[in-house]
Amino acid sequence: MTGAAGKLVLVVLGLLLVLTYLLLRSGASDAALHERRLRTVDALILNQAALQRDVLRVSHGLLLNYDPLVAAVTRLRTVGADLRAAGAASDPLIDRIAAELEVQEELVESFKSLHALLRNSLIYFAHASGGFGAADGSSAPAASVVGKLASDMLQFVTSANGEPERAELAALLDRLSTVPASPDLRSDLAALQAHGRLILSKLPAANGALASLLTTRIADQARELQDLFIEQQRREESRAWIFRAPLPRVGAAADLSESALCPAAPERAHAQVSIGVRAVDRRHLGATDRPADRTYRTGGAAGPRAAGPPYRRRSRLHGAAPRRCGRSGAAGLVSRRVRRARRLARRRRAGALLDLASGSSWAAWLHRRARRRLAAG
Amino acid sequence: VLDALATFERSLITPDAPFDRHLRGEPDAITPEEQRGYRLFKDYGCVACHQGVNVGGNLFQRFGIFRDPSPHQLIRTADLGRFAITNAPGDRFVFRVPSLRNVAVTAPYFHDGRARTLEGAIAEMARSQLGRVLSRQEIRLIAGFLRTLTGEYRGQSLSDLAGRS
């Protein structure tokens, strides 16, 4: 192998290495993972909205059981686990969302327990106070107090604040212990008093739990996370683009160098480089030629030369004497085929330029310019 | 093991209880007395906790809202309820509200089996959770309604299966 050819082989190998490195680094980020992350965040936002809707329905008596709340909490728990599994377990925002979900789960449990207590007492209160309407005689004063109590309780339950009615209600409830009533109504009055006190004490707590559930930041944090994922994906795409952009140039340079190894027949030169690479493999990696490699012939095994002598395996790469390249034997390195190869390389570069220009405002101009140059050959 | 347990539990479906058929519109699925029991069940507020497809089982509640259910007994770890797991002071004596499906064939009742009969369990719940004493007649009516929640397992009535065993 001559010194110049050896250098050229080194250049080709170097370019191939660079090409491999660029190819590896330019790989697009995991689009499927990105998609999965976005879907998971969407599920989080949707289930959070569903939970808040159902909490409101429960609190306004439009939903009479807690099964949908349990289902929403279960789904949110699953989504939280999916979010961690989506490859961003260390993200502090995900940690915050997971912590908020845990707090929310406790809030939902608290809300359900308080709401059930309230509902139980309100149902009983309505049922029991209605029974005093018919009381007369010795129980008439008790019936009067209960009537006032029922009216005030209704205001207390339906008012936004409830504080103005609270003191009056507490006083009325205390009066139930001393108000004259027949002995058979005494136990009913005691039960009414107990339920009334429970409503007074639990309603603010239940409203507090409801307010906390409605002001949770989980949906906002989920949107933040969505933006973070989108930004992360954009950054990864940009990084990949940095390595992708020079790929056509390096590829073209590798092609040209390869052609220069055998200027008359770039295809043969390509085959020679391939054989050289395999030889290097054999020498350094212990790989063996496949039968197809051993019978490699220019034009393919089924071609007209299939029956002829095998293609020169001991090429210049192996130190064989330089063989004659150009068919006409014309002197000089730059033959017509080399010019053609260069033209091809120029087209590739033009294509790469078009890639570079994609998405930019001057893409159209560059496209026209490149097309003109390509047309000019 | 957890997956196996979960799969087994998912197979424990007991549909077609008389009350299910009543809800589906079968006119004679439950008797008028049982319907009165259902009305009492709703009027007294039992339905606030025992609701949903399993008539309970979907929330936690303190045992002994209006009255200490075990005033003279030594408190054991099991009596502390959820507190034994969470150690949160607010969870003392808090238990999961049980489902009432098939309640008539799952005696004894409560976490410590203190009530041997359904009627006894209803009376205890009325005292500790509703703050009132129910009459025998009311207890009988509510128990009648609760018996309509007994379903079938693999086509066989659980009442029959329980009676045989």
XYZ file of C-alpha atoms in Angstrom:
542
model
C 0.000 0.000 0.000
C 1.345 3.368 -0.948
C 1.620 6.101 1.629
C -1.098 8.193 -0.006
C -3.555 5.293 -0.177
C -2.835 4.360 3.415
C -3.571 7.905 4.532
C -6.741 7.851 2.499
C -7.851 4.625 4.154
C -7.169 6.191 7.544
C -9.188 9.223 6.529
C -12.065 6.999 5.404
C -11.954 5.009 8.624
C -11.789 8.211 10.642
C -14.747 9.621 8.790
C -16.662 6.392 9.321
C -15.955 6.651 13.022
C -17.123 10.248 13.089
C -20.176 9.236 11.071
C -20.995 6.460 13.545
C -20.564 8.809 16.495
C -22.784 11.443 14.896
C -25.391 8.841 14.004
C -25.496 7.582 17.568
C -25.750 11.052 19.068
C -28.212 12.316 16.506
C -30.787 9.651 17.292
C -34.163 11.228 17.932
C -35.261 11.191 21.562
C -37.736 8.530 22.609
C -40.930 9.824 21.039
C -42.957 6.941 22.468
C -41.816 7.769 25.994
C -42.585 11.450 25.446
C -46.041 10.517 24.201
C -46.598 8.212 27.189
C -45.562 10.961 29.604
C -47.948 13.451 28.045
C -50.771 10.908 28.091
C -50.106 10.202 31.777
C -50.179 13.903 32.619
C -53.431 14.242 30.661
C -54.890 11.347 32.669
C -53.784 13.056 35.870
C -55.494 16.318 34.912
C -58.679 14.551 33.798
C -58.968 12.350 36.890
C -58.239 15.289 39.142
C -61.056 17.219 37.468
C -63.357 14.194 37.808
C -62.574 13.922 41.509
C -63.286 17.606 42.117
C -66.519 17.391 40.150
C -67.671 14.362 42.164
C -66.717 15.984 45.467
C -68.907 18.944 44.523
C -71.752 16.652 43.472
C -71.536 14.816 46.787
C -71.476 18.020 48.813
C -74.546 19.339 46.999
C -76.500 16.112 47.334
C -76.381 15.333 43.620
C -74.398 12.177 44.273
C -75.556 9.964 47.093
C -72.673 7.539 47.365
C -68.910 7.703 47.570
C -68.069 4.995 45.032
C -67.074 7.524 42.321
C -64.732 9.250 44.800
C -63.104 5.945 45.646
C -62.767 5.129 41.941
C -61.219 8.546 41.180
C -58.725 8.216 44.038
C -57.767 4.730 42.862
C -57.252 5.992 39.310
C -55.160 8.916 40.547
C -53.013 6.529 42.560
C -52.435 4.464 39.414
C -51.624 7.579 37.382
C -49.144 8.691 40.074
C -47.375 5.336 39.812
C -47.409 5.593 35.989
C -45.859 9.033 36.202
C -42.983 7.675 38.243
C -42.605 4.751 35.876
C -42.476 7.085 32.875
C -38.767 7.549 33.396
C -38.735 10.742 35.368
C -38.829 9.324 38.875
C -36.251 11.768 40.169
C -38.042 14.854 39.010
C -38.812 17.024 42.051
C -42.061 18.180 40.476
C -43.252 14.568 40.277
C -42.273 14.140 43.922
C -44.356 17.185 44.808
C -47.327 15.874 42.826
C -47.019 12.469 44.527
C -46.940 14.166 47.938
C -49.975 16.291 47.027
C -51.829 13.181 45.856
C -51.168 11.506 49.200
C -52.422 14.556 51.093
C -55.447 14.714 48.822
C -56.215 11.042 49.435
C -56.330 11.734 53.159
C -58.478 14.806 52.526
C -60.934 12.745 50.496
C -61.146 10.174 53.292
C -61.695 12.951 55.798
C -64.297 14.596 53.575
C -66.191 11.324 53.132
C -66.244 10.606 56.870
C -67.315 14.146 57.787
C -69.875 14.340 55.026
C -71.368 10.966 55.991
C -71.634 12.097 59.603
C -73.266 15.342 58.576
C -75.622 13.638 56.197
C -76.551 11.106 58.848
C -77.262 13.874 61.358
C -79.091 16.091 58.873
C -81.293 13.184 57.783
C -82.019 12.332 61.387
C -82.541 15.992 62.306
C -85.082 16.473 59.527
C -86.797 13.187 60.397
C -86.952 13.847 64.167
C -87.839 17.543 64.069
C -90.748 16.746 61.750
C -92.162 14.444 64.429
C -92.506 17.305 66.920
C -94.917 19.204 64.720
C -97.861 17.276 66.128
C -96.788 17.629 69.759
C -99.252 19.411 71.993
C -100.089 19.884 75.638
C -97.069 19.555 77.876
C -94.728 19.190 74.875
C -95.894 22.320 73.062
C -92.954 24.444 74.365
C -90.541 21.751 73.179
C -92.242 21.679 69.768
C -91.857 25.457 69.552
C -88.134 25.288 70.343
C -87.631 22.437 67.888
C -89.465 24.393 65.176
C -87.178 27.411 65.695
C -84.198 25.081 65.848
C -85.096 23.448 62.529
C -85.496 26.843 60.871
C -82.166 28.151 62.191
C -80.419 24.913 61.320
C -81.588 25.224 57.737
C -80.141 28.742 57.579
C -76.907 27.588 59.173
C -76.461 24.719 56.731
C -77.249 26.749 53.636
C -75.467 29.995 54.506
C -71.976 30.630 53.214
C -70.573 31.670 56.567
C -72.935 30.283 59.190
C -71.235 32.105 62.046
C -74.163 34.457 62.812
C -76.517 31.517 63.301
C -74.047 29.392 65.248
C -74.399 31.097 68.643
C -78.182 31.186 68.445
C -78.289 27.539 67.428
C -76.023 26.527 70.302
C -78.313 28.349 72.732
C -81.401 26.651 71.285
C -79.746 23.257 71.530
C -78.897 23.916 75.169
C -82.530 24.835 75.827
C -83.618 21.364 74.637
C -82.267 19.910 77.895
C -84.490 22.092 80.039
C -87.572 22.677 77.929
C -90.711 21.035 79.355
C -91.675 17.881 77.463
C -93.422 14.612 78.097
C -91.129 11.787 79.246
C -91.628 9.795 76.037
C -90.263 12.712 73.985
C -87.273 13.268 76.240
C -85.076 10.682 74.477
C -85.998 12.141 71.077
C -85.023 15.593 72.306
C -81.708 14.237 73.571
C -81.004 12.618 70.199
C -81.967 15.831 68.403
C -79.642 17.763 70.657
C -76.749 15.360 70.007
C -77.226 15.467 66.246
C -77.635 19.251 66.280
C -74.364 19.680 68.167
C -72.652 17.319 65.782
C -73.835 19.400 62.812
C -72.570 22.571 64.467
C -69.151 21.095 65.082
C -68.660 19.084 61.875
C -70.091 21.372 59.212
C -67.178 23.861 59.268
C -64.700 20.956 59.167
C -66.517 19.362 56.228
C -66.608 22.714 54.402
C -62.916 23.146 55.149
C -62.116 19.722 53.686
C -64.217 20.557 50.623
C -62.443 23.902 50.157
C -59.045 22.229 50.489
C -59.994 19.625 47.903
C -61.116 22.297 45.476
C -58.018 24.460 45.913
C -55.440 21.721 45.593
C -52.556 22.582 43.238
C -52.341 19.164 41.592
C -53.859 20.273 38.277
C -51.544 23.326 38.115
C -48.542 21.184 38.927
C -49.596 18.670 36.290
C -49.699 21.461 33.697
C -46.273 22.609 34.864
C -45.047 19.064 34.397
C -46.589 18.958 30.948
C -44.673 22.113 29.999
C -41.526 20.638 31.508
C -41.855 17.465 29.442
C -42.471 19.454 26.263
C -39.459 21.679 26.967
C -37.327 18.638 27.775
C -38.317 17.032 24.494
C -37.539 20.236 22.594
C -34.076 20.400 24.182
C -33.372 16.775 23.305
C -34.484 17.388 19.720
C -32.211 20.429 19.505
C -29.264 18.455 20.851
C -29.924 15.661 18.374
C -30.175 18.225 15.569
C -26.685 19.568 16.400
C -25.298 16.110 15.691
C -27.642 15.476 12.790
C -26.769 18.636 10.881
C -23.180 17.697 9.907
C -24.156 14.125 9.019
C -24.692 14.774 5.273
C -21.364 16.626 5.008
C -19.425 13.928 6.783
C -21.255 11.314 4.749
C -20.419 13.115 1.543
C -16.783 13.474 2.595
C -16.658 9.769 3.383
C -18.153 8.987 -0.037
C -15.651 11.212 -1.788
C -12.729 9.734 0.078
C -14.025 6.293 -0.680
C -14.322 7.183 -4.370
C -10.836 8.542 -4.363
C -9.554 5.129 -3.371
C -10.661 3.859 -6.749
C -11.532 6.875 -8.870
C -12.550 4.927 -11.975
C -15.156 2.832 -10.226
C -16.642 4.252 -7.095
C -18.731 1.113 -6.676
C -15.626 -0.989 -6.656
C -13.935 1.408 -4.298
C -16.882 1.060 -1.993
C -16.579 -2.690 -2.165
C -12.884 -2.423 -1.444
C -13.484 -0.324 1.617
C -16.033 -2.863 2.777
C -13.567 -5.670 2.267
C -10.958 -3.627 4.100
C -13.292 -3.106 7.006
C -14.010 -6.822 7.150
C -10.300 -7.519 7.014
C -9.787 -5.224 9.971
C -12.599 -7.052 11.719
C -10.949 -10.373 11.063
C -7.619 -9.181 12.227
C -8.695 -7.393 15.367
C -12.048 -8.861 16.325
C -11.571 -12.452 15.155
C -14.623 -12.259 12.883
C -14.699 -14.609 9.917
C -15.867 -13.947 6.393
C -19.228 -15.297 5.480
C -19.288 -17.574 2.400
C -20.966 -14.783 0.495
C -18.029 -12.510 1.289
C -15.541 -15.042 0.036
C -17.303 -15.339 -3.295
C -17.882 -11.617 -3.660
C -17.640 -10.494 -7.208
C -18.130 -7.154 -8.792
C -21.648 -6.938 -10.164
C -22.919 -9.622 -7.810
C -22.619 -13.383 -7.795
C -25.324 -13.778 -10.420
C -23.816 -11.176 -12.717
C -21.982 -11.852 -15.969
C -18.697 -12.224 -14.107
C -20.114 -14.777 -11.720
C -18.187 -17.575 -13.358
C -15.022 -15.559 -13.692
C -12.119 -15.217 -11.313
C -12.905 -13.811 -7.902
C -12.607 -10.124 -7.419
C -9.153 -9.067 -6.256
C -9.406 -9.671 -2.589
C -5.874 -8.690 -1.873
C -6.343 -5.126 -2.860
C -4.207 -2.156 -2.026
C -5.700 -2.305 1.428
C -3.808 -5.544 1.996
C -0.644 -4.304 0.446
C -1.185 -5.727 -3.043
C 0.176 -3.911 -6.041
C -2.011 -1.018 -7.128
C -4.322 -2.225 -9.825
C -5.330 -0.255 -12.805
C -8.318 1.852 -12.148
C -9.930 3.789 -15.045
C -11.144 1.685 -17.964
C -9.531 3.990 -20.491
C -6.343 4.129 -18.444
C -6.387 7.896 -18.578
C -3.927 9.529 -16.294
C -4.942 11.709 -13.415
C -6.950 11.156 -10.327
C -10.010 13.127 -11.411
C -11.869 11.030 -13.924
C -15.381 11.527 -15.217
C -16.710 9.186 -12.573
C -14.993 11.127 -9.851
C -16.614 14.280 -11.158
C -19.887 12.470 -11.101
C -19.236 11.369 -7.538
C -18.458 14.936 -6.570
C -21.623 16.108 -8.250
C -23.515 13.582 -6.197
C -21.794 14.814 -3.079
C -22.733 18.394 -3.960
C -26.318 17.300 -4.287
C -26.117 15.640 -0.912
C -24.689 18.790 0.564
C -27.494 20.732 -1.038
C -29.925 18.300 0.514
C -28.237 18.779 3.881
C -28.518 22.515 3.457
C -32.183 22.062 2.805
C -32.402 20.020 6.013
C -30.624 22.791 7.862
C -32.975 25.322 6.467
C -36.111 23.396 7.253
C -38.500 25.325 9.425
C -36.706 28.622 8.994
C -37.959 31.644 7.181
C -35.227 31.546 4.568
C -35.970 27.905 3.711
C -37.804 28.788 0.525
C -35.014 31.008 -0.715
C -32.386 28.397 0.050
C -34.516 25.718 -1.529
C -34.781 27.696 -4.786
C -31.084 28.408 -4.749
C -30.186 24.806 -4.132
C -32.538 23.617 -6.847
C -30.991 26.071 -9.330
C -27.531 24.824 -8.490
C -28.610 21.220 -8.740
C -30.217 21.869 -12.098
C -27.017 23.513 -13.273
C -25.210 20.329 -12.274
C -49.484 -13.851 46.691
C -51.099 -10.414 46.676
C -52.203 -10.865 43.053
C -53.641 -14.289 43.873
C -55.527 -12.857 46.832
C -56.827 -9.954 44.747
C -57.970 -12.344 41.997
C -59.733 -14.530 44.557
C -61.423 -11.511 46.127
C -62.604 -10.316 42.718
C -64.331 -13.670 42.277
C -66.388 -13.130 45.445
C -69.323 -11.547 43.711
C -72.748 -12.324 45.096
C -75.317 -10.806 42.753
C -79.076 -11.179 42.519
C -79.951 -10.375 46.097
C -83.690 -9.691 46.496
C -82.869 -5.998 47.013
C -80.913 -5.969 43.717
C -83.939 -7.420 41.986
C -86.138 -4.818 43.709
C -83.885 -2.067 42.356
C -84.121 -3.633 38.918
C -87.885 -3.218 39.114
C -89.140 -6.674 40.124
C -92.317 -5.833 42.042
C -92.349 -8.841 44.367
C -88.639 -9.065 45.050
C -89.023 -7.713 48.588
C -92.029 -7.680 50.881
C -93.825 -4.515 52.094
C -92.298 -5.092 55.558
C -88.840 -5.208 54.079
C -89.623 -2.001 52.208
C -90.604 -0.392 55.524
C -87.293 -1.533 56.937
C -85.531 0.081 53.985
C -87.411 3.324 54.649
C -86.325 3.277 58.299
C -82.769 2.491 57.183
C -82.831 5.691 55.130
C -84.790 7.830 57.610
C -82.490 7.089 60.522
C -79.425 7.994 58.454
C -77.849 4.526 58.253
C -77.704 5.099 54.511
C -75.265 7.997 54.984
C -72.459 5.514 55.629
C -73.903 2.324 54.156
C -74.302 3.414 50.547
C -72.915 2.601 47.118
C -72.914 -0.625 45.211
C -71.740 -2.594 48.259
C -73.972 -0.758 50.753
C -70.858 0.423 52.601
C -67.199 -0.429 52.417
C -66.116 2.841 50.808
C -65.235 5.083 53.762
C -63.866 5.126 57.292
C -65.931 6.128 60.302
C -65.439 6.425 64.016
C -67.079 3.608 65.998
C -68.937 5.295 68.820
C -69.972 8.721 67.621
C -72.660 9.311 70.239
C -71.679 6.769 72.840
C -68.579 4.829 73.778
C -69.327 1.355 72.432
C -67.184 -0.404 75.034
C -67.182 1.737 78.194
C -66.287 -1.038 80.621
C -63.935 -3.053 78.501
C -60.190 -2.978 78.437
C -59.099 -1.369 75.166
C -57.003 -3.709 73.051
C -54.968 -2.883 69.950
C -57.751 -4.192 67.712
C -60.196 -1.756 69.321
C -58.072 1.187 68.207
C -58.999 0.561 64.592
C -57.087 2.462 61.940
C -54.877 4.031 64.597
C -53.094 0.686 64.921
C -51.842 1.198 61.347
C -51.467 4.971 60.936
C -50.680 6.016 64.536
C -52.579 9.225 63.779
C -54.488 10.390 66.876
C -57.514 11.206 64.725
C -57.715 7.572 63.671
C -58.416 6.178 67.137
C -61.516 3.949 67.038
C -61.890 4.631 63.324
C -62.842 1.584 61.241
C -63.756 0.939 57.649
C -67.538 0.986 57.363
C -68.328 -2.590 56.392
C -70.356 -3.583 53.398
C -73.802 -4.845 54.349
C -74.068 -7.269 51.460
C -74.708 -10.758 52.865
C -74.625 -9.280 56.369
C -77.332 -11.695 57.505
C -75.037 -14.686 56.947
C -71.813 -13.223 58.335
C -72.400 -13.244 62.104
C -70.896 -12.488 64.573
C -70.557 -8.740 64.091
C -68.070 -5.902 64.665
C -64.313 -6.148 64.830
C -64.455 -8.150 68.052
C -67.564 -10.207 67.307
C -69.415 -8.667 70.237
C -72.843 -8.931 68.593
C -73.956 -12.482 67.897
C -77.143 -11.621 66.066
C -78.096 -9.159 63.369
C -80.670 -7.598 65.660
C -78.034 -7.093 68.352
C -75.716 -5.416 65.845
C -78.506 -3.069 64.681
C -79.325 -2.077 68.269
C -75.650 -1.394 68.984
C -75.230 0.684 65.831
C -78.338 2.713 66.669
C -77.007 3.489 70.137
C -73.414 4.279 69.249
C -73.759 5.730 65.746
C -77.247 7.259 65.705
C -77.542 8.270 69.327
C -80.898 6.665 69.899
C -82.531 3.492 71.085
C -84.614 1.683 68.493
C -87.742 -0.238 69.389
C -87.885 -3.997 68.847
C -90.263 -3.446 65.973
C -87.885 -1.000 64.252
C -84.951 -3.368 64.732
C -86.991 -6.245 63.319
C -87.958 -4.201 60.256
C -84.413 -3.041 59.588
C -83.097 -6.606 60.051
C -85.728 -7.781 57.566
C -84.445 -5.264 55.032
C -80.820 -6.281 55.649
C -81.716 -9.909 54.926
C -82.746 -8.835 51.424
C -79.093 -8.036 50.779
C -78.110 -11.701 50.771
C -77.117 -12.678 47.245
C -76.111 -15.764 45.353
C -72.733 -17.326 44.841
C -72.348 -19.393 41.673
C -76.096 -19.623 41.307
C -76.790 -20.761 44.866
C -78.409 -18.599 47.491
C -75.992 -17.750 50.262
C -78.817 -18.096 52.787
C -79.215 -21.731 51.748
C -75.468 -22.317 51.785
C -75.183 -20.748 55.259
C -78.135 -22.786 56.534
C -76.519 -26.018 55.321
C -73.144 -25.384 56.927
